[in-house]
């Protein structure tokens, strides 16, 4: 357990204050130990994957942050079922399954999170989402119990698994068969599309707001309000993608929160639409 570790290093926004304790578990037993430690010390705990959809506040997190990564990145195929660890990066999952001729998660190639974060957030793109392929998740709950939760028991909704306060340790994904060449072609095309619309040269955290439903995405609404390029301190709305807010170098979480409020107010006033956050805000 590392004490007072700055979380900016562990988020794609490169923003965030310190965690009182940061656990870097090497196996599920370590995860259980971190949750038990938090319980024994009366501290809150939270989970981080690759930090690609979180804003950690400048005051940090006064508890235990459990960062899922190496050691928890199992990848195994049993027939057409992928058994994958929560710490496995989603692009690796997409590439490995495609290379071995399995279809179902190939379109996730450009989602820069972990399988655990993907399942927890019900991440998705290009008309596909994790909910369609997950058949079971293994979770560790607040009491420290490890249990298997079947697809039927997971109330997935748009960008949410609604799993509650648990650590996702592993997932089973049901895939189909397809030619590796065809899957590779799809991935090459999608990556090209992503490259053109993503500010890869600046730290960001993907979509800030959820799409509100209806004909216009959150990005379209923000763009319509003329907000592309708008800046609060070091945080700026990307000129490439209006729902992506970038860190121009010195942004604080306070800057991002001010930008979020400005966008919310402006979009509400001009279009009547109330935008809701997709990113998760952690800390104080
Ligand atoms: C450039 C860019 C493009 C993106 N494109 C997409 C896209 O196309 N589609 C999309 O859906 N998302 C997209 N995202 C957002 C993000 O990559 C996904 O939401 C991803 O699934 C988050 O995974 P993570 O491991 O980074 O989770 P984190 O950001 O670390 O965490 C997100 C949430 O999940 C929880 N969590 C993480 N791991 C676990 C676990 N093992 N158990 C329990 N809870 C956990 C955290 O507590 C937090 O609440 C994009 C982000 C970026 C930066």
Short mmCIF file of C-alpha atoms and ligand atoms in Angstrom, two decimals:
data_model
loop_
_atom_site.label_atom_id
_atom_site.label_comp_id
_atom_site.label_asym_id
_atom_site.label_seq_id
_atom_site.Cartn_x
_atom_site.Cartn_y
_atom_site.Cartn_z
CA UNK A 1 0.00 0.00 0.00
CA UNK A 2 1.45 3.37 -1.03
CA UNK A 3 0.60 6.37 1.17
CA UNK A 4 -0.32 9.83 -0.10
CA UNK A 5 0.22 8.97 -3.75
CA UNK A 6 -0.83 11.57 -6.32
CA UNK A 7 -3.56 10.11 -8.49
CA UNK A 8 -2.84 12.40 -11.45
CA UNK A 9 -0.36 9.72 -12.56
CA UNK A 10 -3.16 7.16 -12.74
CA UNK A 11 -5.76 9.06 -14.76
CA UNK A 12 -5.77 9.82 -18.49
CA UNK A 13 -6.63 13.46 -17.66
CA UNK A 14 -3.36 13.61 -15.67
CA UNK A 15 -5.36 15.40 -12.97
CA UNK A 16 -6.03 14.49 -9.35
CA UNK A 17 -4.89 14.94 -5.77
CA UNK A 18 -3.45 12.22 -3.53
CA UNK A 19 -4.98 8.98 -2.34
CA UNK A 20 -4.51 8.44 1.40
CA UNK A 21 -3.65 4.86 0.43
CA UNK A 22 -3.13 3.42 -3.03
CA UNK A 23 -3.25 -0.36 -3.43
CA UNK A 24 -1.74 -1.95 -6.53
CA UNK A 25 -3.02 -5.52 -6.13
CA UNK A 26 -1.15 -8.34 -7.84
CA UNK A 27 -3.96 -10.88 -7.42
CA UNK A 28 -7.57 -11.13 -6.12
CA UNK A 29 -6.31 -11.90 -2.60
CA UNK A 30 -4.55 -8.51 -2.55
CA UNK A 31 -7.83 -6.85 -3.57
CA UNK A 32 -9.61 -8.58 -0.66
CA UNK A 33 -6.83 -7.44 1.69
CA UNK A 34 -7.20 -3.81 0.54
CA UNK A 35 -10.98 -3.86 1.11
CA UNK A 36 -10.47 -5.47 4.54
CA UNK A 37 -7.86 -2.82 5.41
CA UNK A 38 -10.33 -0.05 4.53
CA UNK A 39 -13.07 -1.72 6.57
CA UNK A 40 -10.82 -2.20 9.61
CA UNK A 41 -9.70 1.45 9.52
CA UNK A 42 -13.17 2.83 8.83
CA UNK A 43 -12.00 4.30 5.51
CA UNK A 44 -13.94 4.60 2.25
CA UNK A 45 -12.58 2.68 -0.73
CA UNK A 46 -12.91 3.03 -4.46
CA UNK A 47 -11.59 1.32 -7.58
CA UNK A 48 -9.57 2.65 -10.49
CA UNK A 49 -8.83 0.93 -13.75
CA UNK A 50 -6.88 2.96 -16.28
CA UNK A 51 -8.54 6.14 -15.00
CA UNK A 52 -9.91 6.93 -18.46
CA UNK A 53 -13.37 7.99 -17.31
CA UNK A 54 -12.75 9.63 -13.95
CA UNK A 55 -12.10 13.08 -12.58
CA UNK A 56 -10.20 12.91 -9.29
CA UNK A 57 -10.72 16.11 -7.32
CA UNK A 58 -7.75 18.24 -6.28
CA UNK A 59 -8.20 17.30 -2.61
CA UNK A 60 -7.65 13.65 -3.53
CA UNK A 61 -9.36 10.66 -1.93
CA UNK A 62 -9.19 10.26 1.85
CA UNK A 63 -9.40 6.48 1.78
CA UNK A 64 -8.12 3.45 -0.12
CA UNK A 65 -7.91 3.50 -3.91
CA UNK A 66 -7.58 0.04 -5.43
CA UNK A 67 -5.95 0.24 -8.84
CA UNK A 68 -6.60 -2.79 -11.04
CA UNK A 69 -3.90 -3.72 -13.51
CA UNK A 70 -1.13 -6.24 -14.01
CA UNK A 71 -1.62 -9.55 -12.23
CA UNK A 72 -5.38 -9.18 -12.65
CA UNK A 73 -5.17 -9.32 -16.44
CA UNK A 74 -6.01 -12.95 -17.18
CA UNK A 75 -7.04 -13.78 -20.74
CA UNK A 76 -8.30 -17.24 -21.56
CA UNK A 77 -10.58 -18.64 -24.26
CA UNK A 78 -12.77 -21.65 -23.42
CA UNK A 79 -14.53 -22.42 -26.67
CA UNK A 80 -16.16 -19.12 -27.61
CA UNK A 81 -16.18 -17.83 -24.03
CA UNK A 82 -13.50 -15.33 -23.04
CA UNK A 83 -12.56 -15.39 -19.36
CA UNK A 84 -10.88 -12.07 -18.67
CA UNK A 85 -9.38 -10.32 -15.68
CA UNK A 86 -10.60 -6.85 -14.71
CA UNK A 87 -7.11 -5.39 -15.17
CA UNK A 88 -6.79 -6.39 -18.82
CA UNK A 89 -6.78 -3.34 -21.12
CA UNK A 90 -9.82 -3.34 -23.41
CA UNK A 91 -7.76 -2.75 -26.62
CA UNK A 92 -5.77 -5.91 -25.80
CA UNK A 93 -9.00 -7.86 -25.27
CA UNK A 94 -10.30 -6.60 -28.63
CA UNK A 95 -7.06 -7.45 -30.45
CA UNK A 96 -6.51 -10.89 -28.94
CA UNK A 97 -10.06 -12.09 -29.52
CA UNK A 98 -10.03 -10.76 -33.10
CA UNK A 99 -6.70 -12.40 -33.88
CA UNK A 100 -8.01 -15.75 -32.71
CA UNK A 101 -11.21 -15.40 -34.76
CA UNK A 102 -13.77 -14.36 -32.14
CA UNK A 103 -16.30 -11.61 -32.74
CA UNK A 104 -18.21 -9.53 -30.16
CA UNK A 105 -15.71 -7.10 -28.67
CA UNK A 106 -13.72 -6.16 -31.78
CA UNK A 107 -15.38 -2.73 -31.96
CA UNK A 108 -14.04 -1.83 -28.50
CA UNK A 109 -10.49 -1.62 -29.89
CA UNK A 110 -10.29 2.15 -29.24
CA UNK A 111 -11.69 2.24 -25.68
CA UNK A 112 -8.63 3.00 -23.52
CA UNK A 113 -9.87 1.46 -20.25
CA UNK A 114 -9.72 -1.90 -18.48
CA UNK A 115 -12.18 -4.77 -18.76
CA UNK A 116 -13.27 -4.04 -15.15
CA UNK A 117 -13.96 -0.40 -15.97
CA UNK A 118 -15.67 -1.44 -19.21
CA UNK A 119 -18.01 -3.87 -17.44
CA UNK A 120 -18.63 -1.46 -14.54
CA UNK A 121 -19.40 1.45 -16.91
CA UNK A 122 -21.07 -0.72 -19.56
CA UNK A 123 -18.69 0.93 -22.00
CA UNK A 124 -19.47 0.71 -25.66
CA UNK A 125 -19.22 2.28 -29.09
CA UNK A 126 -20.34 1.85 -32.69
CA UNK A 127 -23.64 0.33 -31.56
CA UNK A 128 -22.10 -2.31 -29.26
CA UNK A 129 -21.75 -2.38 -25.48
CA UNK A 130 -20.37 -4.73 -22.83
CA UNK A 131 -23.90 -5.70 -21.68
CA UNK A 132 -24.35 -7.65 -24.94
CA UNK A 133 -21.46 -10.02 -24.31
CA UNK A 134 -21.11 -10.35 -20.52
CA UNK A 135 -22.56 -13.62 -19.24
CA UNK A 136 -21.11 -13.43 -15.74
CA UNK A 137 -19.02 -11.11 -13.56
CA UNK A 138 -17.01 -12.17 -10.55
CA UNK A 139 -17.15 -9.43 -7.94
CA UNK A 140 -15.82 -8.79 -4.48
CA UNK A 141 -18.39 -7.03 -2.33
CA UNK A 142 -18.13 -4.66 0.64
CA UNK A 143 -18.15 -7.57 3.08
CA UNK A 144 -15.14 -9.04 1.27
CA UNK A 145 -17.14 -11.90 -0.24
CA UNK A 146 -16.30 -13.04 -3.76
CA UNK A 147 -19.37 -14.04 -5.76
CA UNK A 148 -20.37 -14.73 -9.33
CA UNK A 149 -23.13 -12.52 -10.66
CA UNK A 150 -24.94 -13.78 -13.74
CA UNK A 151 -25.94 -11.51 -16.63
CA UNK A 152 -29.59 -11.74 -15.54
CA UNK A 153 -28.67 -10.27 -12.15
CA UNK A 154 -26.75 -7.31 -13.61
CA UNK A 155 -29.15 -4.40 -14.30
CA UNK A 156 -27.10 -2.90 -17.14
CA UNK A 157 -28.29 0.40 -18.59
CA UNK A 158 -26.71 3.04 -20.84
CA UNK A 159 -23.09 3.46 -19.62
CA UNK A 160 -23.87 1.82 -16.26
CA UNK A 161 -23.85 -1.69 -14.83
CA UNK A 162 -25.58 -0.62 -11.60
CA UNK A 163 -23.48 -3.24 -9.81
CA UNK A 164 -23.18 -1.05 -6.72
CA UNK A 165 -20.15 -0.81 -4.47
CA UNK A 166 -18.14 -3.84 -5.60
CA UNK A 167 -14.83 -4.62 -7.23
CA UNK A 168 -15.20 -6.42 -10.54
CA UNK A 169 -12.47 -9.07 -10.55
CA UNK A 170 -13.23 -11.02 -13.68
CA UNK A 171 -15.80 -11.37 -16.45
CA UNK A 172 -17.00 -14.08 -18.81
CA UNK A 173 -17.85 -12.89 -22.29
CA UNK A 174 -19.80 -14.87 -24.83
CA UNK A 175 -18.37 -14.37 -28.32
CA UNK A 176 -19.06 -15.71 -31.82
CA UNK A 177 -16.76 -16.89 -34.59
CA UNK A 178 -15.54 -14.74 -37.46
CA UNK A 179 -12.54 -14.62 -39.76
CA UNK A 180 -9.54 -12.80 -38.21
CA UNK A 181 -8.94 -10.98 -41.52
CA UNK A 182 -12.44 -9.50 -41.51
CA UNK A 183 -12.13 -8.44 -37.85
CA UNK A 184 -8.75 -6.86 -38.50
CA UNK A 185 -10.20 -4.87 -41.36
CA UNK A 186 -13.03 -3.59 -39.11
CA UNK A 187 -10.52 -2.60 -36.42
CA UNK A 188 -8.24 -0.79 -38.84
CA UNK A 189 -11.21 1.21 -40.12
CA UNK A 190 -12.45 2.08 -36.60
CA UNK A 191 -8.99 3.10 -35.39
CA UNK A 192 -8.62 5.39 -38.39
CA UNK A 193 -12.00 6.96 -37.56
CA UNK A 194 -10.94 7.42 -33.93
CA UNK A 195 -7.62 8.94 -34.81
CA UNK A 196 -9.37 11.64 -36.84
CA UNK A 197 -11.79 12.59 -34.04
CA UNK A 198 -9.75 12.23 -30.85
CA UNK A 199 -7.37 14.80 -29.35
CA UNK A 200 -4.66 12.16 -28.78
CA UNK A 201 -1.99 14.79 -28.20
CA UNK A 202 -3.71 16.16 -25.09
CA UNK A 203 -4.79 14.37 -21.88
CA UNK A 204 -8.55 13.82 -21.76
CA UNK A 205 -11.10 11.37 -20.36
CA UNK A 206 -13.39 10.56 -23.26
CA UNK A 207 -16.99 11.73 -23.20
CA UNK A 208 -17.65 14.08 -20.31
CA UNK A 209 -21.45 13.92 -20.61
CA UNK A 210 -23.80 11.09 -21.42
CA UNK A 211 -25.74 11.37 -24.64
CA UNK A 212 -29.15 12.66 -23.57
CA UNK A 213 -31.18 10.46 -25.94
CA UNK A 214 -33.01 11.97 -28.88
CA UNK A 215 -31.48 12.97 -32.18
CA UNK A 216 -28.58 15.05 -30.86
CA UNK A 217 -25.56 13.75 -28.96
CA UNK A 218 -24.07 15.69 -26.06
CA UNK A 219 -21.20 16.70 -28.38
CA UNK A 220 -23.60 18.09 -30.99
CA UNK A 221 -25.45 20.15 -28.36
CA UNK A 222 -22.22 21.59 -26.96
CA UNK A 223 -20.99 22.38 -30.48
CA UNK A 224 -24.33 24.03 -31.39
CA UNK A 225 -23.89 26.35 -28.40
CA UNK A 226 -20.60 27.52 -29.89
CA UNK A 227 -18.59 26.17 -26.97
CA UNK A 228 -15.78 24.36 -28.83
CA UNK A 229 -12.50 25.84 -27.69
CA UNK A 230 -14.05 27.42 -24.56
CA UNK A 231 -11.60 27.38 -21.69
CA UNK A 232 -11.63 27.55 -17.89
CA UNK A 233 -8.10 27.78 -16.52
CA UNK A 234 -6.14 24.89 -18.04
CA UNK A 235 -9.22 22.91 -19.11
CA UNK A 236 -10.56 23.37 -22.62
CA UNK A 237 -13.29 21.93 -24.82
CA UNK A 238 -11.55 20.10 -27.64
CA UNK A 239 -11.82 21.60 -31.09
CA UNK A 240 -11.96 18.04 -32.47
CA UNK A 241 -14.77 16.66 -30.27
CA UNK A 242 -17.02 18.96 -28.21
CA UNK A 243 -17.77 16.30 -25.56
CA UNK A 244 -14.04 15.78 -24.91
CA UNK A 245 -12.49 18.25 -22.48
CA UNK A 246 -8.70 18.42 -22.62
CA UNK A 247 -6.02 19.28 -20.12
CA UNK A 248 -3.90 21.89 -21.89
CA UNK A 249 -1.05 21.26 -19.45
CA UNK A 250 -1.84 22.71 -16.09
CA UNK A 251 -5.54 21.99 -15.58
CA UNK A 252 -6.83 21.29 -12.09
CA UNK A 253 -9.96 19.32 -11.25
CA UNK A 254 -11.43 22.70 -10.20
CA UNK A 255 -10.91 24.00 -13.75
CA UNK A 256 -12.65 20.95 -15.24
CA UNK A 257 -15.55 21.27 -12.79
CA UNK A 258 -15.97 24.94 -13.69
CA UNK A 259 -15.95 24.04 -17.39
CA UNK A 260 -18.57 21.34 -16.76
CA UNK A 261 -20.83 23.82 -14.95
CA UNK A 262 -20.44 26.42 -17.68
CA UNK A 263 -21.36 23.88 -20.37
CA UNK A 264 -24.32 22.56 -18.39
CA UNK A 265 -25.73 26.04 -17.82
CA UNK A 266 -25.20 27.18 -21.41
CA UNK A 267 -26.70 24.03 -22.95
CA UNK A 268 -29.67 24.16 -20.55
CA UNK A 269 -30.33 27.84 -21.34
CA UNK A 270 -29.98 27.54 -25.10
CA UNK A 271 -31.49 24.12 -25.80
CA UNK A 272 -33.49 23.17 -22.71
CA UNK A 273 -31.51 19.92 -22.42
CA UNK A 274 -30.11 18.93 -19.01
CA UNK A 275 -26.77 17.19 -19.54
CA UNK A 276 -25.74 14.46 -17.07
CA UNK A 277 -22.16 13.46 -16.39
CA UNK A 278 -20.72 10.28 -17.88
CA UNK A 279 -17.39 10.66 -16.11
CA UNK A 280 -17.23 9.65 -12.46
CA UNK A 281 -16.05 12.28 -10.00
CA UNK A 282 -13.94 10.88 -7.18
CA UNK A 283 -12.78 12.51 -3.96
CA UNK A 284 -13.14 15.82 -2.15
C1 LIG B 1 -9.82 8.93 -25.67
C2 LIG B 1 -10.93 8.21 -24.94
C3 LIG B 1 -11.92 7.56 -25.68
C4 LIG B 1 -12.95 6.87 -25.03
N1 LIG B 1 -13.91 6.25 -25.78
C5 LIG B 1 -14.92 5.60 -25.16
C6 LIG B 1 -15.94 4.94 -25.94
O1 LIG B 1 -15.92 4.91 -27.16
N2 LIG B 1 -16.93 4.31 -25.26
C7 LIG B 1 -16.99 4.29 -23.89
O2 LIG B 1 -17.93 3.69 -23.35
N3 LIG B 1 -16.04 4.91 -23.14
C8 LIG B 1 -15.02 5.55 -23.75
N4 LIG B 1 -14.05 6.17 -22.98
C9 LIG B 1 -14.19 6.17 -21.53
C10 LIG B 1 -13.49 5.01 -20.82
O3 LIG B 1 -12.39 4.53 -21.56
C11 LIG B 1 -14.44 3.84 -20.50
O4 LIG B 1 -15.52 4.26 -19.69
C12 LIG B 1 -13.70 2.71 -19.79
O5 LIG B 1 -14.53 1.60 -19.72
C13 LIG B 1 -13.24 3.08 -18.38
O6 LIG B 1 -12.37 2.07 -17.93
P1 LIG B 1 -11.22 2.40 -16.88
O7 LIG B 1 -10.54 1.13 -16.57
O8 LIG B 1 -10.36 3.50 -17.37
O9 LIG B 1 -12.11 2.87 -15.65
P2 LIG B 1 -11.82 4.12 -14.69
O10 LIG B 1 -11.92 5.37 -15.47
O11 LIG B 1 -10.61 3.88 -13.90
O12 LIG B 1 -13.10 4.02 -13.75
C14 LIG B 1 -14.40 4.34 -14.24
C15 LIG B 1 -15.45 3.89 -13.22
O13 LIG B 1 -15.44 2.47 -13.15
C16 LIG B 1 -15.12 2.03 -11.82
N5 LIG B 1 -14.25 0.86 -11.97
C17 LIG B 1 -13.13 0.73 -12.73
N6 LIG B 1 -12.64 -0.52 -12.65
C18 LIG B 1 -13.47 -1.19 -11.80
C19 LIG B 1 -13.49 -2.52 -11.29
N7 LIG B 1 -12.58 -3.44 -11.65
N8 LIG B 1 -14.48 -2.85 -10.42
C20 LIG B 1 -15.42 -1.95 -10.04
N9 LIG B 1 -15.45 -0.68 -10.50
C21 LIG B 1 -14.48 -0.32 -11.36
C22 LIG B 1 -14.43 3.22 -11.15
O14 LIG B 1 -14.59 3.19 -9.75
C23 LIG B 1 -15.16 4.39 -11.81
O15 LIG B 1 -16.41 4.59 -11.16
C24 LIG B 1 -13.01 6.86 -23.62
C25 LIG B 1 -11.98 7.48 -22.87
C26 LIG B 1 -10.96 8.15 -23.53
C27 LIG B 1 -9.87 8.81 -22.72
#
